[in-house]
């Protein structure tokens, strides 16, 4: 890899669903500790882009190298190995309803034989403390608020000690007053140097936390730069138009 601190290196990424081309040749380089926020209108390809980074979507063309693994080299890459290093947090939490909070967090490390049950429980309790939910360890997801579920989902993603965290609109299913508690957890992760790629509509978060903002529309990168450049001083008419509607 060209850059020794490169965590994600993408060249010419294309993704089609049948005849519909959703990503039209994207080049992105993300280095260790960067927080990259993807913004843009619905349907611009942001979530599809994110899902290509851990091969939840099949890559149509181009090269995607994540943490040194070439996801496009079908013969030699063990995708499960790659995914162990990438935490993913979805819009709708995806917690297992039949497991309580601590069991949700322990599941992957124990199943994948990364930790014993005791180690996983200890790690899980540490993570719950980090997201401010220790007292909810034995509670089932149905008894949690949306913001609490999302914080548990973040703790669960962190249980595997990932190098990279992907967030797909983590606050868009939440009531407005719960958004802050989830963003707070994400801000702390960023402060501690976690490499993060975040699809978000939260412009305040992007402004405060992102090292770089990428504005996407119709499957291409229209504009990218620091939050200062993209959000406060956009150059492209399409970016200006979008920001006028959302800010």
One Martini backbone bead per residue (centre of mass of N, CA, C, O) as a GRO file, in nm:
protein
  247
    1UNK     BB    1   0.099   0.035   0.019
    2UNK     BB    2   0.153   0.359  -0.007
    3UNK     BB    3   0.029   0.413   0.281
    4UNK     BB    4   0.109   0.316   0.595
    5UNK     BB    5  -0.168   0.468   0.720
    6UNK     BB    6  -0.359   0.317   0.554
    7UNK     BB    7  -0.695   0.185   0.578
    8UNK     BB    8  -0.831   0.306   0.306
    9UNK     BB    9  -0.838   0.194  -0.045
   10UNK     BB   10  -0.984   0.357  -0.334
   11UNK     BB   11  -1.037   0.239  -0.681
   12UNK     BB   12  -1.284   0.265  -0.900
   13UNK     BB   13  -1.563   0.242  -0.767
   14UNK     BB   14  -1.820   0.005  -0.853
   15UNK     BB   15  -2.194  -0.011  -0.847
   16UNK     BB   16  -2.438  -0.253  -0.941
   17UNK     BB   17  -2.797  -0.291  -1.006
   18UNK     BB   18  -2.789  -0.413  -1.267
   19UNK     BB   19  -2.848  -0.124  -1.458
   20UNK     BB   20  -2.782   0.023  -1.191
   21UNK     BB   21  -2.567   0.286  -1.120
   22UNK     BB   22  -2.447   0.390  -0.801
   23UNK     BB   23  -2.136   0.365  -0.852
   24UNK     BB   24  -1.895   0.588  -1.053
   25UNK     BB   25  -1.603   0.602  -0.957
   26UNK     BB   26  -1.423   0.581  -0.668
   27UNK     BB   27  -1.184   0.786  -0.481
   28UNK     BB   28  -1.034   0.673  -0.167
   29UNK     BB   29  -0.849   0.797   0.122
   30UNK     BB   30  -0.784   0.649   0.449
   31UNK     BB   31  -0.655   0.731   0.751
   32UNK     BB   32  -0.544   0.702   1.046
   33UNK     BB   33  -0.787   0.864   1.256
   34UNK     BB   34  -1.000   0.928   1.067
   35UNK     BB   35  -1.295   1.138   1.003
   36UNK     BB   36  -1.547   1.045   0.773
   37UNK     BB   37  -1.800   1.234   0.617
   38UNK     BB   38  -2.106   1.148   0.461
   39UNK     BB   39  -2.280   1.345   0.227
   40UNK     BB   40  -2.622   1.367   0.106
   41UNK     BB   41  -2.858   1.265  -0.069
   42UNK     BB   42  -3.083   1.057  -0.117
   43UNK     BB   43  -2.948   0.814  -0.336
   44UNK     BB   44  -2.618   0.871  -0.369
   45UNK     BB   45  -2.451   0.603  -0.226
   46UNK     BB   46  -2.350   0.595   0.072
   47UNK     BB   47  -2.437   0.315   0.185
   48UNK     BB   48  -2.312   0.147  -0.037
   49UNK     BB   49  -2.026   0.231   0.013
   50UNK     BB   50  -2.008   0.122   0.302
   51UNK     BB   51  -2.086  -0.182   0.223
   52UNK     BB   52  -1.817  -0.222   0.055
   53UNK     BB   53  -1.609  -0.215   0.307
   54UNK     BB   54  -1.750  -0.518   0.410
   55UNK     BB   55  -1.898  -0.685   0.181
   56UNK     BB   56  -2.220  -0.647   0.173
   57UNK     BB   57  -2.133  -0.562  -0.104
   58UNK     BB   58  -2.079  -0.618  -0.427
   59UNK     BB   59  -1.816  -0.555  -0.627
   60UNK     BB   60  -1.796  -0.459  -0.956
   61UNK     BB   61  -1.552  -0.238  -0.945
   62UNK     BB   62  -1.233  -0.222  -0.853
   63UNK     BB   63  -1.054  -0.114  -0.553
   64UNK     BB   64  -1.050  -0.260  -0.212
   65UNK     BB   65  -0.860  -0.151   0.074
   66UNK     BB   66  -0.863  -0.304   0.403
   67UNK     BB   67  -0.626  -0.331   0.622
   68UNK     BB   68  -0.462  -0.482   0.368
   69UNK     BB   69  -0.720  -0.588   0.235
   70UNK     BB   70  -0.838  -0.732  -0.067
   71UNK     BB   71  -1.173  -0.741  -0.153
   72UNK     BB   72  -1.123  -0.801  -0.478
   73UNK     BB   73  -0.968  -1.073  -0.391
   74UNK     BB   74  -1.137  -1.352  -0.387
   75UNK     BB   75  -0.922  -1.584  -0.347
   76UNK     BB   76  -0.744  -1.440  -0.085
   77UNK     BB   77  -0.992  -1.347   0.083
   78UNK     BB   78  -1.107  -1.322   0.424
   79UNK     BB   79  -1.392  -1.173   0.509
   80UNK     BB   80  -1.418  -1.244   0.812
   81UNK     BB   81  -1.150  -1.126   0.898
   82UNK     BB   82  -1.208  -0.838   0.814
   83UNK     BB   83  -1.472  -0.796   0.989
   84UNK     BB   84  -1.333  -0.813   1.269
   85UNK     BB   85  -1.202  -0.508   1.209
   86UNK     BB   86  -1.509  -0.412   1.152
   87UNK     BB   87  -1.731  -0.185   1.258
   88UNK     BB   88  -2.100  -0.187   1.260
   89UNK     BB   89  -2.351   0.074   1.235
   90UNK     BB   90  -2.687   0.100   1.226
   91UNK     BB   91  -2.989   0.248   1.206
   92UNK     BB   92  -3.150  -0.031   1.344
   93UNK     BB   93  -2.922  -0.180   1.540
   94UNK     BB   94  -2.957  -0.506   1.532
   95UNK     BB   95  -3.061  -0.648   1.772
   96UNK     BB   96  -3.111  -0.917   1.984
   97UNK     BB   97  -3.413  -0.984   2.135
   98UNK     BB   98  -3.325  -1.269   2.293
   99UNK     BB   99  -3.106  -1.080   2.413
  100UNK     BB  100  -2.930  -0.928   2.620
  101UNK     BB  101  -2.708  -0.686   2.636
  102UNK     BB  102  -2.452  -0.854   2.714
  103UNK     BB  103  -2.504  -1.082   2.508
  104UNK     BB  104  -2.481  -0.912   2.256
  105UNK     BB  105  -2.177  -0.833   2.311
  106UNK     BB  106  -2.055  -1.134   2.351
  107UNK     BB  107  -2.113  -1.308   2.103
  108UNK     BB  108  -1.880  -1.270   1.895
  109UNK     BB  109  -1.621  -1.324   2.067
  110UNK     BB  110  -1.715  -1.614   2.142
  111UNK     BB  111  -1.786  -1.744   1.867
  112UNK     BB  112  -1.484  -1.652   1.753
  113UNK     BB  113  -1.274  -1.712   1.982
  114UNK     BB  114  -1.152  -1.441   2.124
  115UNK     BB  115  -1.317  -1.517   2.391
  116UNK     BB  116  -1.420  -1.568   2.679
  117UNK     BB  117  -1.689  -1.524   2.866
  118UNK     BB  118  -1.546  -1.360   3.084
  119UNK     BB  119  -1.401  -1.160   2.902
  120UNK     BB  120  -1.654  -1.059   2.751
  121UNK     BB  121  -1.797  -0.949   3.000
  122UNK     BB  122  -1.584  -0.750   3.090
  123UNK     BB  123  -1.573  -0.591   2.828
  124UNK     BB  124  -1.877  -0.524   2.817
  125UNK     BB  125  -1.882  -0.355   3.079
  126UNK     BB  126  -1.681  -0.143   2.987
  127UNK     BB  127  -1.851  -0.048   2.742
  128UNK     BB  128  -2.102   0.033   2.901
  129UNK     BB  129  -1.959   0.249   3.061
  130UNK     BB  130  -1.874   0.417   2.814
  131UNK     BB  131  -2.202   0.446   2.728
  132UNK     BB  132  -2.378   0.460   3.003
  133UNK     BB  133  -2.503   0.122   3.061
  134UNK     BB  134  -2.451  -0.076   3.301
  135UNK     BB  135  -2.753  -0.105   3.423
  136UNK     BB  136  -2.843  -0.269   3.134
  137UNK     BB  137  -2.719  -0.559   3.101
  138UNK     BB  138  -3.005  -0.740   3.173
  139UNK     BB  139  -3.153  -0.611   2.949
  140UNK     BB  140  -3.385  -0.586   2.703
  141UNK     BB  141  -3.428  -0.418   2.412
  142UNK     BB  142  -3.742  -0.353   2.453
  143UNK     BB  143  -3.653  -0.161   2.719
  144UNK     BB  144  -3.530   0.045   2.523
  145UNK     BB  145  -3.425   0.308   2.387
  146UNK     BB  146  -3.299   0.419   2.100
  147UNK     BB  147  -3.036   0.539   2.219
  148UNK     BB  148  -2.960   0.285   2.379
  149UNK     BB  149  -2.946   0.086   2.147
  150UNK     BB  150  -2.721   0.236   1.993
  151UNK     BB  151  -2.510   0.215   2.219
  152UNK     BB  152  -2.506  -0.092   2.220
  153UNK     BB  153  -2.422  -0.125   1.924
  154UNK     BB  154  -2.148   0.008   1.966
  155UNK     BB  155  -2.042  -0.182   2.182
  156UNK     BB  156  -2.062  -0.434   2.008
  157UNK     BB  157  -1.864  -0.338   1.784
  158UNK     BB  158  -1.621  -0.302   2.003
  159UNK     BB  159  -1.576  -0.600   2.110
  160UNK     BB  160  -1.363  -0.667   1.858
  161UNK     BB  161  -1.147  -0.452   1.827
  162UNK     BB  162  -1.155  -0.242   1.610
  163UNK     BB  163  -1.004  -0.026   1.361
  164UNK     BB  164  -1.292   0.018   1.230
  165UNK     BB  165  -1.573   0.247   1.185
  166UNK     BB  166  -1.912   0.207   1.078
  167UNK     BB  167  -2.170   0.453   0.993
  168UNK     BB  168  -2.530   0.428   0.929
  169UNK     BB  169  -2.717   0.653   1.024
  170UNK     BB  170  -2.727   0.641   1.362
  171UNK     BB  171  -2.970   0.888   1.407
  172UNK     BB  172  -3.230   0.865   1.210
  173UNK     BB  173  -3.419   0.679   1.422
  174UNK     BB  174  -3.424   0.916   1.625
  175UNK     BB  175  -3.497   1.107   1.860
  176UNK     BB  176  -3.377   1.414   1.904
  177UNK     BB  177  -3.298   1.375   2.221
  178UNK     BB  178  -3.103   1.111   2.141
  179UNK     BB  179  -2.873   1.202   1.959
  180UNK     BB  180  -2.659   1.318   2.157
  181UNK     BB  181  -2.575   1.049   2.303
  182UNK     BB  182  -2.450   0.920   2.047
  183UNK     BB  183  -2.254   1.144   1.958
  184UNK     BB  184  -2.084   1.140   2.213
  185UNK     BB  185  -1.962   0.860   2.170
  186UNK     BB  186  -1.836   0.928   1.892
  187UNK     BB  187  -1.653   1.157   1.987
  188UNK     BB  188  -1.481   0.981   2.177
  189UNK     BB  189  -1.370   0.795   1.963
  190UNK     BB  190  -1.230   1.012   1.799
  191UNK     BB  191  -1.042   1.113   2.026
  192UNK     BB  192  -0.913   0.806   2.043
  193UNK     BB  193  -0.847   0.738   1.716
  194UNK     BB  194  -1.071   0.639   1.548
  195UNK     BB  195  -1.156   0.501   1.257
  196UNK     BB  196  -1.408   0.682   1.057
  197UNK     BB  197  -1.724   0.612   0.886
  198UNK     BB  198  -1.988   0.859   0.818
  199UNK     BB  199  -2.325   0.851   0.771
  200UNK     BB  200  -2.484   1.181   0.756
  201UNK     BB  201  -2.716   1.458   0.876
  202UNK     BB  202  -2.512   1.577   1.091
  203UNK     BB  203  -2.361   1.875   1.059
  204UNK     BB  204  -2.249   1.935   1.339
  205UNK     BB  205  -2.078   1.682   1.362
  206UNK     BB  206  -1.910   1.723   1.109
  207UNK     BB  207  -1.789   1.994   1.195
  208UNK     BB  208  -1.659   1.890   1.472
  209UNK     BB  209  -1.525   1.585   1.388
  210UNK     BB  210  -1.430   1.599   1.114
  211UNK     BB  211  -1.162   1.578   0.888
  212UNK     BB  212  -1.371   1.489   0.658
  213UNK     BB  213  -1.573   1.583   0.375
  214UNK     BB  214  -1.819   1.409   0.172
  215UNK     BB  215  -1.984   1.491  -0.128
  216UNK     BB  216  -2.265   1.321  -0.258
  217UNK     BB  217  -2.382   1.245  -0.604
  218UNK     BB  218  -2.479   1.011  -0.808
  219UNK     BB  219  -2.206   0.827  -0.737
  220UNK     BB  220  -2.032   1.086  -0.666
  221UNK     BB  221  -1.775   1.305  -0.606
  222UNK     BB  222  -1.809   1.649  -0.572
  223UNK     BB  223  -1.687   1.703  -0.270
  224UNK     BB  224  -1.379   1.769  -0.077
  225UNK     BB  225  -1.288   1.823   0.278
  226UNK     BB  226  -1.305   2.019   0.507
  227UNK     BB  227  -1.551   2.144   0.688
  228UNK     BB  228  -1.484   2.432   0.619
  229UNK     BB  229  -1.493   2.395   0.311
  230UNK     BB  230  -1.768   2.238   0.261
  231UNK     BB  231  -1.972   2.382   0.473
  232UNK     BB  232  -1.862   2.701   0.460
  233UNK     BB  233  -1.704   2.679   0.143
  234UNK     BB  234  -1.843   2.597  -0.112
  235UNK     BB  235  -1.794   2.540  -0.476
  236UNK     BB  236  -2.031   2.368  -0.561
  237UNK     BB  237  -2.347   2.401  -0.664
  238UNK     BB  238  -2.456   2.132  -0.547
  239UNK     BB  239  -2.362   2.182  -0.255
  240UNK     BB  240  -2.498   2.452  -0.206
  241UNK     BB  241  -2.785   2.353  -0.251
  242UNK     BB  242  -2.791   2.139  -0.029
  243UNK     BB  243  -2.709   2.322   0.217
  244UNK     BB  244  -2.948   2.521   0.192
  245UNK     BB  245  -3.156   2.291   0.280
  246UNK     BB  246  -3.005   2.181   0.565
  247UNK     BB  247  -2.897   2.456   0.727
   0.00000   0.00000   0.00000
